[in-house]
PDB file of C-alpha atoms and ligand atoms in Angstrom:
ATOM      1  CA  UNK A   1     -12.350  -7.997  41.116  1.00 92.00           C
ATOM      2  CA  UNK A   2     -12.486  -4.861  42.696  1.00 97.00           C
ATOM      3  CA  UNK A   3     -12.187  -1.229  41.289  1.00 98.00           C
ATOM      4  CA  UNK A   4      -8.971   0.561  41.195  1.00 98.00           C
ATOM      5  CA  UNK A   5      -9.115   4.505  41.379  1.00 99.00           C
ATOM      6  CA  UNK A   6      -6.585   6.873  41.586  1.00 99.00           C
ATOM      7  CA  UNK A   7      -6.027  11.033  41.951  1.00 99.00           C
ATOM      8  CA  UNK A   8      -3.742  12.818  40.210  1.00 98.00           C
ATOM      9  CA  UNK A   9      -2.638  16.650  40.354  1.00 98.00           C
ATOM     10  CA  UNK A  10       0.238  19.201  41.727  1.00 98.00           C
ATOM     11  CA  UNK A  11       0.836  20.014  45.012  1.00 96.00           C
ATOM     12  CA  UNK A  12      -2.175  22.174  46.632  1.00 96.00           C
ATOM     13  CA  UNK A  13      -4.310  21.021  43.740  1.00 97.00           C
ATOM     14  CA  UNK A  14      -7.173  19.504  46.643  1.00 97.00           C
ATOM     15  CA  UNK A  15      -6.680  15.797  46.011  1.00 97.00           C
ATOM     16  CA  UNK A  16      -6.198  15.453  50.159  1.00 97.00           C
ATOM     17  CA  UNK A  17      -9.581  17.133  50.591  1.00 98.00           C
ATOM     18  CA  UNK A  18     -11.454  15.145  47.588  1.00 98.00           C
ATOM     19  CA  UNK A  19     -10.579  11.751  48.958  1.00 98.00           C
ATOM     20  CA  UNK A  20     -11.215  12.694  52.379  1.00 98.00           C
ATOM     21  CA  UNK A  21     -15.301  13.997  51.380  1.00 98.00           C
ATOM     22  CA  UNK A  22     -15.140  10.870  49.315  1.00 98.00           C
ATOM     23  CA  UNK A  23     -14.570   8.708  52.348  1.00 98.00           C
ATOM     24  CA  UNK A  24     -17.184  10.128  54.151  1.00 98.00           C
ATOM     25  CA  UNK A  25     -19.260   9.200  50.873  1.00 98.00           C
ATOM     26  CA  UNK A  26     -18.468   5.659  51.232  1.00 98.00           C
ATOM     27  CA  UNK A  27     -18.937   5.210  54.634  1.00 98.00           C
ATOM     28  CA  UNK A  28     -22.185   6.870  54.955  1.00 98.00           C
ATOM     29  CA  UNK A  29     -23.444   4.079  51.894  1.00 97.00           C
ATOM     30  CA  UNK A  30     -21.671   1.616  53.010  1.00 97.00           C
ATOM     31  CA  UNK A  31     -19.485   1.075  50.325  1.00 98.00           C
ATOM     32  CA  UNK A  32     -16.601  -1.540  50.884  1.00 97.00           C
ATOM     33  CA  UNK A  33     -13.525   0.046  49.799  1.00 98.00           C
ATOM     34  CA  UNK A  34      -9.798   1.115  51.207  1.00 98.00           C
ATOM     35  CA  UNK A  35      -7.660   4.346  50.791  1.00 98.00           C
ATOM     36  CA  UNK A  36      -3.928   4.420  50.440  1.00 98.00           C
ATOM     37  CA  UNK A  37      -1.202   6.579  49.257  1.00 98.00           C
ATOM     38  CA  UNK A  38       2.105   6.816  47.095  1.00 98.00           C
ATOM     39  CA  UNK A  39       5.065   6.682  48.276  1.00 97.00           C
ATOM     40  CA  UNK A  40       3.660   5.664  51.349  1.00 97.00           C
ATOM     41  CA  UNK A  41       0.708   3.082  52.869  1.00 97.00           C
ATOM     42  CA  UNK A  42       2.799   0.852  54.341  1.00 98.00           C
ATOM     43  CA  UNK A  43       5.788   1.613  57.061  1.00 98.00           C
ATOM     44  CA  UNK A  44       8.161   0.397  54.376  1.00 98.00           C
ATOM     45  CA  UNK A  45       6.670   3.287  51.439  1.00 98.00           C
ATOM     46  CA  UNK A  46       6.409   5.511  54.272  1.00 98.00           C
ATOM     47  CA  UNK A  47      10.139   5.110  54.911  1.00 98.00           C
ATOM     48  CA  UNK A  48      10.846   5.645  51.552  1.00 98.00           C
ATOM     49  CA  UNK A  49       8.631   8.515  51.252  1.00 98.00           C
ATOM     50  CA  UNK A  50      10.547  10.037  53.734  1.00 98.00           C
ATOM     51  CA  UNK A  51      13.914   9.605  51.796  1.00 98.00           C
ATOM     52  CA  UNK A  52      11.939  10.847  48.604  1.00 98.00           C
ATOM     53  CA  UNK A  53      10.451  14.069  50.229  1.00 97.00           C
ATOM     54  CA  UNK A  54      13.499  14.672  53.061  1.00 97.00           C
ATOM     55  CA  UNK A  55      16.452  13.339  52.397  1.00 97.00           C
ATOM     56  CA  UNK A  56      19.638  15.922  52.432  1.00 96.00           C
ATOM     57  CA  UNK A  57      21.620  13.423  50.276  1.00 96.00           C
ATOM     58  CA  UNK A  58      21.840  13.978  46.761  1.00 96.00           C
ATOM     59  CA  UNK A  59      19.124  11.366  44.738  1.00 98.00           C
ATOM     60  CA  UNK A  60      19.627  10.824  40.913  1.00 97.00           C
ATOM     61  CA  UNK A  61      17.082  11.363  38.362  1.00 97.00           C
ATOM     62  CA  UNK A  62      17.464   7.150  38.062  1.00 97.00           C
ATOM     63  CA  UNK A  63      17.832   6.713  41.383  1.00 98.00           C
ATOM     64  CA  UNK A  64      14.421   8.745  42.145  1.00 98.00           C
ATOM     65  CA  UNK A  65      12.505   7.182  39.980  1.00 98.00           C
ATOM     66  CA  UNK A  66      13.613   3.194  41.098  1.00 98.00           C
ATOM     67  CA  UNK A  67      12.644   4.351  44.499  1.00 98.00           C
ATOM     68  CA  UNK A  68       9.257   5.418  43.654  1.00 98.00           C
ATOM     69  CA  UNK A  69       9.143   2.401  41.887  1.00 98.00           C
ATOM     70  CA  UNK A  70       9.921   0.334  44.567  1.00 98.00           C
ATOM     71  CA  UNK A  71       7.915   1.405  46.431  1.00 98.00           C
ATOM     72  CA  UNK A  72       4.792   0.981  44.504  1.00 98.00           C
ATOM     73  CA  UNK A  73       6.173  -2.533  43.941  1.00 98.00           C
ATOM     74  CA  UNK A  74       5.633  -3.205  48.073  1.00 98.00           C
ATOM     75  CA  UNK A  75       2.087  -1.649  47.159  1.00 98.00           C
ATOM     76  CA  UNK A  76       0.580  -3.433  44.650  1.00 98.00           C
ATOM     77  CA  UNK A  77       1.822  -6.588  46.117  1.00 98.00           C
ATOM     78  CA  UNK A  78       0.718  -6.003  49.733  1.00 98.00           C
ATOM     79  CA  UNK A  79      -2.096  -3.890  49.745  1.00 98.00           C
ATOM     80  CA  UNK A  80      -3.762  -3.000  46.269  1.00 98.00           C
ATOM     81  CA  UNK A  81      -4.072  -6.243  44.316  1.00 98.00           C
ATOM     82  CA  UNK A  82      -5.270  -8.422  47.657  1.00 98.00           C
ATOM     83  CA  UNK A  83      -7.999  -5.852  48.279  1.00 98.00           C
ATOM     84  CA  UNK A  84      -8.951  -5.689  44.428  1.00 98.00           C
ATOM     85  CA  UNK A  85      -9.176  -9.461  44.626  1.00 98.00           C
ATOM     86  CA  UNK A  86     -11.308  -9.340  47.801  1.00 98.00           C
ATOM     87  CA  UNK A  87     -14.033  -7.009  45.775  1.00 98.00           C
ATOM     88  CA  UNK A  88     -12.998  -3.745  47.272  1.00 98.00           C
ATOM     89  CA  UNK A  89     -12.792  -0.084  45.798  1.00 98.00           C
ATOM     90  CA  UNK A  90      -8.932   1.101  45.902  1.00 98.00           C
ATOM     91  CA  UNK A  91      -8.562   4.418  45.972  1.00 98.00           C
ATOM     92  CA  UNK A  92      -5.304   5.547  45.740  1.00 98.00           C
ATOM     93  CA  UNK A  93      -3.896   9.635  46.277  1.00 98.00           C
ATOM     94  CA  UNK A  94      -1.215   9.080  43.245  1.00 98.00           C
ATOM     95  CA  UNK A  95       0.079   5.929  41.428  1.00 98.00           C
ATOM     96  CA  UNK A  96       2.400   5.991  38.168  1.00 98.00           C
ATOM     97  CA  UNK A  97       1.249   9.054  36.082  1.00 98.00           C
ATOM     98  CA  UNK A  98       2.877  10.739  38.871  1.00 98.00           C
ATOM     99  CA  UNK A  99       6.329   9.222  38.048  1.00 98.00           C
ATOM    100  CA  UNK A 100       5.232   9.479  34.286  1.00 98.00           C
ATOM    101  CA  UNK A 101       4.621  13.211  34.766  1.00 98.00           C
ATOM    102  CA  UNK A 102       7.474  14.246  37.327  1.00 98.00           C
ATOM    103  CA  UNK A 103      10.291  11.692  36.999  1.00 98.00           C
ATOM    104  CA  UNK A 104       9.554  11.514  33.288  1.00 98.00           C
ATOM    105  CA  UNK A 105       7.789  14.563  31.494  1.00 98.00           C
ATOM    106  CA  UNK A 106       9.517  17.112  34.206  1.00 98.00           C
ATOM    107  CA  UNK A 107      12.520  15.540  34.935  1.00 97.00           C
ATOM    108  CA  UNK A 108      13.526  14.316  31.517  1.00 97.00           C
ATOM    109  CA  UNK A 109      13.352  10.506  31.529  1.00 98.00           C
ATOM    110  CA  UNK A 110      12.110   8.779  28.588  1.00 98.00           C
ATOM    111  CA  UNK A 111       8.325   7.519  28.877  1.00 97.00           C
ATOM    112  CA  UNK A 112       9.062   4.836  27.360  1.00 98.00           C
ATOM    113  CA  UNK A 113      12.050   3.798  30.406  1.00 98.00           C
ATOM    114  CA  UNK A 114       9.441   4.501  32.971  1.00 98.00           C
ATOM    115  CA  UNK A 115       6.508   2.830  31.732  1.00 98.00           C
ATOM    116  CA  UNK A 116       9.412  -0.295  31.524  1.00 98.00           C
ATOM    117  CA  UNK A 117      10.259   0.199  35.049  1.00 98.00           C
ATOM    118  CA  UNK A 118       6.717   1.065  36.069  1.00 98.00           C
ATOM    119  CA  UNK A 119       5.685  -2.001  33.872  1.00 98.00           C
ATOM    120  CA  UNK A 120       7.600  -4.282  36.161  1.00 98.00           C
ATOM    121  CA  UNK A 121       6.897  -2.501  39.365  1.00 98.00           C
ATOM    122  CA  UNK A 122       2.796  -3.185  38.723  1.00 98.00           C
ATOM    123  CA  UNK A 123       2.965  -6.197  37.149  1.00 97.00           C
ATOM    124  CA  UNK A 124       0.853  -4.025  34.644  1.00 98.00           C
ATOM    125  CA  UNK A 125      -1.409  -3.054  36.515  1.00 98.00           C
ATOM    126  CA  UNK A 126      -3.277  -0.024  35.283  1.00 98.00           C
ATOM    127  CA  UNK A 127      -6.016   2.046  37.656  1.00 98.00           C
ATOM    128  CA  UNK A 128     -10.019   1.617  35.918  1.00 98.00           C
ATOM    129  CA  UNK A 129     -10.194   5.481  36.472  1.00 98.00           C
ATOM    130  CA  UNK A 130      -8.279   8.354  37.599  1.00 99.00           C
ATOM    131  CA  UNK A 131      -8.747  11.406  38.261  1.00 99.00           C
ATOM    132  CA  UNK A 132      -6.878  14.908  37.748  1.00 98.00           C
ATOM    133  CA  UNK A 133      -7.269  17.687  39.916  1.00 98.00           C
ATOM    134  CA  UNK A 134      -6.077  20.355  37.202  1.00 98.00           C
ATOM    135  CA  UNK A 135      -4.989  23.917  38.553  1.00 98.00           C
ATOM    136  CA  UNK A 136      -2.387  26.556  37.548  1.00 98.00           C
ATOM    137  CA  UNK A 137       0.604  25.779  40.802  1.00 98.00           C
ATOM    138  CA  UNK A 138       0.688  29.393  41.167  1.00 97.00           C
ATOM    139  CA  UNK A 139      -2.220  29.280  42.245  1.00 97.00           C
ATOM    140  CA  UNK A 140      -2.208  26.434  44.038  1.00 97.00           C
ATOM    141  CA  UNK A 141       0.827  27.095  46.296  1.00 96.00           C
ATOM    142  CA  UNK A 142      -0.690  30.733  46.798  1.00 96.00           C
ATOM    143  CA  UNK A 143      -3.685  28.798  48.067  1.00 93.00           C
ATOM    144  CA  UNK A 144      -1.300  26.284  49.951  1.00 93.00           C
ATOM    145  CA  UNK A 145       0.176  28.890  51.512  1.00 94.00           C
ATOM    146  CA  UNK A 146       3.442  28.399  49.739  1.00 93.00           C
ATOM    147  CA  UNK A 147       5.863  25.250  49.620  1.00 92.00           C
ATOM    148  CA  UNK A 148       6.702  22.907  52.052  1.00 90.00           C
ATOM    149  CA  UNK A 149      10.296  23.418  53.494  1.00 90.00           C
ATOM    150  CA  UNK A 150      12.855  20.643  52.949  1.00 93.00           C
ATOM    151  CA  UNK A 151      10.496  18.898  50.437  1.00 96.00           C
ATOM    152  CA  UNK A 152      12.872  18.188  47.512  1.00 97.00           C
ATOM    153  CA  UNK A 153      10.188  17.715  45.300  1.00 97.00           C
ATOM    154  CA  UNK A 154       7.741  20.324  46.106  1.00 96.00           C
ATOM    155  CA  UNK A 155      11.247  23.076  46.557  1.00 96.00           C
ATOM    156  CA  UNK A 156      11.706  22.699  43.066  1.00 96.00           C
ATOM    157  CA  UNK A 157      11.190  25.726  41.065  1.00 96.00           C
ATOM    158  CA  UNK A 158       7.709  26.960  39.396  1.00 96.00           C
ATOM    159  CA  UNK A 159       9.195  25.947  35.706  1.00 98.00           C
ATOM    160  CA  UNK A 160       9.460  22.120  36.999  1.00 98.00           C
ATOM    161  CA  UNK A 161       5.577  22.641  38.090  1.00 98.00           C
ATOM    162  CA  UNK A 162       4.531  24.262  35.396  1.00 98.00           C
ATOM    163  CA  UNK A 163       6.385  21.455  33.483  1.00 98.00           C
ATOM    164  CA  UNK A 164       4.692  18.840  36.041  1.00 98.00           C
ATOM    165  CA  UNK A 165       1.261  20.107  34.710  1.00 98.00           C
ATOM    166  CA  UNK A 166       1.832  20.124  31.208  1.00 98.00           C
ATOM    167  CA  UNK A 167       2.526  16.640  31.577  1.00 98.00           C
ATOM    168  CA  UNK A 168      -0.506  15.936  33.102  1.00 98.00           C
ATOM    169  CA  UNK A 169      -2.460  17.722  30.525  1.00 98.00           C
ATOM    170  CA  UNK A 170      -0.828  15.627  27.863  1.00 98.00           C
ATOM    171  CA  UNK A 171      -1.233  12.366  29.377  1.00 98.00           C
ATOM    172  CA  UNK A 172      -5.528  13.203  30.343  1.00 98.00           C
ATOM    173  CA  UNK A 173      -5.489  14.004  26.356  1.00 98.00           C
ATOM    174  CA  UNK A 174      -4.064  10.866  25.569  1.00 97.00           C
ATOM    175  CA  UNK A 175      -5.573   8.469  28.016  1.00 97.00           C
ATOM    176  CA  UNK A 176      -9.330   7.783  28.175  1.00 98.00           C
ATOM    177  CA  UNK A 177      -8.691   6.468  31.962  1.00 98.00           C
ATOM    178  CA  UNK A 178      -8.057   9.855  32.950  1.00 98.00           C
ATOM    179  CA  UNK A 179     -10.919  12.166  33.690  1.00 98.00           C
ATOM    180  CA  UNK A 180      -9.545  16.083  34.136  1.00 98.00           C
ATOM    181  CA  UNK A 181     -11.333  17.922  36.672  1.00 98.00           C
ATOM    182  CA  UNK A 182     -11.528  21.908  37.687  1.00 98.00           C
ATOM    183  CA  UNK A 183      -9.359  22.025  40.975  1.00 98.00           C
ATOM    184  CA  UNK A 184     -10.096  25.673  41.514  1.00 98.00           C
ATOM    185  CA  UNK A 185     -13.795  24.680  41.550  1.00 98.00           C
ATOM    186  CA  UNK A 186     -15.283  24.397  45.662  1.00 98.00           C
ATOM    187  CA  UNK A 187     -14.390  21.014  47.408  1.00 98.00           C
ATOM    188  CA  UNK A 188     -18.210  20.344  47.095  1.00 98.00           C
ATOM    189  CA  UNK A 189     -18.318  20.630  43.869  1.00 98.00           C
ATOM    190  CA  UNK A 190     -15.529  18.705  42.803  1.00 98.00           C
ATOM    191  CA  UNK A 191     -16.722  15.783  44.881  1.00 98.00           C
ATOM    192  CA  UNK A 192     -20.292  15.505  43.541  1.00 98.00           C
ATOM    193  CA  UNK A 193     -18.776  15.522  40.085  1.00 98.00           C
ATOM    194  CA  UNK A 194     -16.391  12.692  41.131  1.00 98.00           C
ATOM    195  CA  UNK A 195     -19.448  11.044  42.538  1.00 98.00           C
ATOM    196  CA  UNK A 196     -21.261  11.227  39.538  1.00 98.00           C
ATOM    197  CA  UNK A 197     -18.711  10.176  37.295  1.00 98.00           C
ATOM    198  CA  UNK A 198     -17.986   7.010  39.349  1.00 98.00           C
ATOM    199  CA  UNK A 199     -21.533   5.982  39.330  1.00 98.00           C
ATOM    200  CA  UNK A 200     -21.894   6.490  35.523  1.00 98.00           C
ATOM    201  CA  UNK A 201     -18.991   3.966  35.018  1.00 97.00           C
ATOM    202  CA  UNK A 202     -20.391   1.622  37.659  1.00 97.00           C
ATOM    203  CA  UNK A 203     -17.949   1.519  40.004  1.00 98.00           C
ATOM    204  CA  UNK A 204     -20.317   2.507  42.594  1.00 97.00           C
ATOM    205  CA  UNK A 205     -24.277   2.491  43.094  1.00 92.00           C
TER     206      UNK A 205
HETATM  207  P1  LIG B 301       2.089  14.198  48.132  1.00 96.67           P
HETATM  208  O1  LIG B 301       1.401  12.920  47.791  1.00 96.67           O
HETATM  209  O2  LIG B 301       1.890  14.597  49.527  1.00 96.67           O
HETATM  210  O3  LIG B 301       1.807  15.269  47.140  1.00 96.67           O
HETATM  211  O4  LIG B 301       3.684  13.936  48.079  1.00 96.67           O
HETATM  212  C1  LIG B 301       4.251  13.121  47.176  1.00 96.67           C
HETATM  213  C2  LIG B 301       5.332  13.863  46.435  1.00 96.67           C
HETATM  214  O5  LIG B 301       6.040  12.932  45.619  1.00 96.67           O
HETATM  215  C3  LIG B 301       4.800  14.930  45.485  1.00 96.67           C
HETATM  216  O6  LIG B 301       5.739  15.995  45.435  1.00 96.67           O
HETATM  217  C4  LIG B 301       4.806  14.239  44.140  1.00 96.67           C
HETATM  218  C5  LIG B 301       5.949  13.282  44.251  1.00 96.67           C
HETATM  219  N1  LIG B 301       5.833  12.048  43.471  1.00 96.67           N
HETATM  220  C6  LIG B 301       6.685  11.859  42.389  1.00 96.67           C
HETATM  221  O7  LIG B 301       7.505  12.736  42.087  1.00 96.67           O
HETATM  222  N2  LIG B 301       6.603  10.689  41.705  1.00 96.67           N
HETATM  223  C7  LIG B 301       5.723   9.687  42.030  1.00 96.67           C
HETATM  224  O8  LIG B 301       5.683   8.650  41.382  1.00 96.67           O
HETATM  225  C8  LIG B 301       4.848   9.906  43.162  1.00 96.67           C
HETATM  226  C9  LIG B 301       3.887   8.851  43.560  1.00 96.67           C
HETATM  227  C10 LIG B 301       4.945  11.099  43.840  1.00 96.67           C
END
């Protein structure tokens, strides 16, 4: 079995950058492993990521979160689990603390009903690591350059990512998985620490 590994954090928080300097990592030492994303990674996730992020309908708080769900059901079943079986490292840019955090801590569903619908999505399957790219979103989307337009997640208003981060900070106190990391730190920095931590919990060399 193969390692699972996933990043975590607000928008603008770096997680792009990270797991691009950490591919370069890999493929310079030949280290087997594949990158994917949520919603997204497949032209079905990326369909529905495109619904999630764009659509002008309305989307219900239940409704949002089935659709993430679904598609990190697609996911695990077509491209995480049969490259954790063939030995590979999975990294993954988000998986369900995401939904935990903005369907459920900032959008008010139980964590208990998402964990259930998460539960089934996985099949209960839970990352070996994961790490969170903390920063204030101020910040961040001042860095960003400011928020995406038409992104009905990323439009909504600095008290839902404020909310999105306490969330986060909750869930890395509660969950040894989750390793909290300094996003306003430089890109170099926050990769050797990533690279460091990974090879202290054997996941790589
Ligand atoms: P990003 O990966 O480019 O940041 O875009 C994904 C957006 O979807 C981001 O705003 C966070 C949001 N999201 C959720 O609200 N719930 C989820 O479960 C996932 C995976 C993402």
């Amino acid at each position: 079995m193969g390692k699972f590994v996933t990043f975590e954090g607000g928008e603008g928080s770096g997680k792009s950058t990270l797991i691009e300097n950490l591919k370069e990592y890999f493929e310079k030492h030949n280290i087997d492993y594949i990158s994917t994303r949520e919603p997204g990674g497949l032209k079905l996730c990326e369909d529905i990521r495109s619904i999630l992020k764009y659509s002008t309908q309305k989307i219900g708080d239940r409704a949002e979160l089935l659709l993430f769900s679904a598609s990190r059901a697609q996911l695990v079943d077509e491209v995480i689990l049969p490259n954790l079986n063939a030995g590979k490292v999975v990294l993954c840019d988000r998986f369900f603390d995401s939904t935990r955090v903005y369907q459920g801590y900032a959008n008010g569903i139980d964590d208990k009903e998402v964990m259930d619908v998460t539960n089934f999505a996985t099949n209960g399957l839970v990352p070996d690591i994961t790490f969170y790219l903390d920063i204030d979103p101020e910040v961040a989307f001042e860095r960003k350059g400011g928020r995406d337009v038409g992104d009905r997640i990323e439009e909504r208003d600095l008290k839902y990512h404020k909310m999105v981060r306490e969330g986060y900070l909750r869930l890395a106190k509660n969950e040894a998985r989750i390793v909290k990391l300094d996003a306003t730190k430089t890109p170099a920095e926050v990769l050797n620490q990533v690279i460091e931590i990974l090879r202290k919990e054997n996941i790589i060399e």
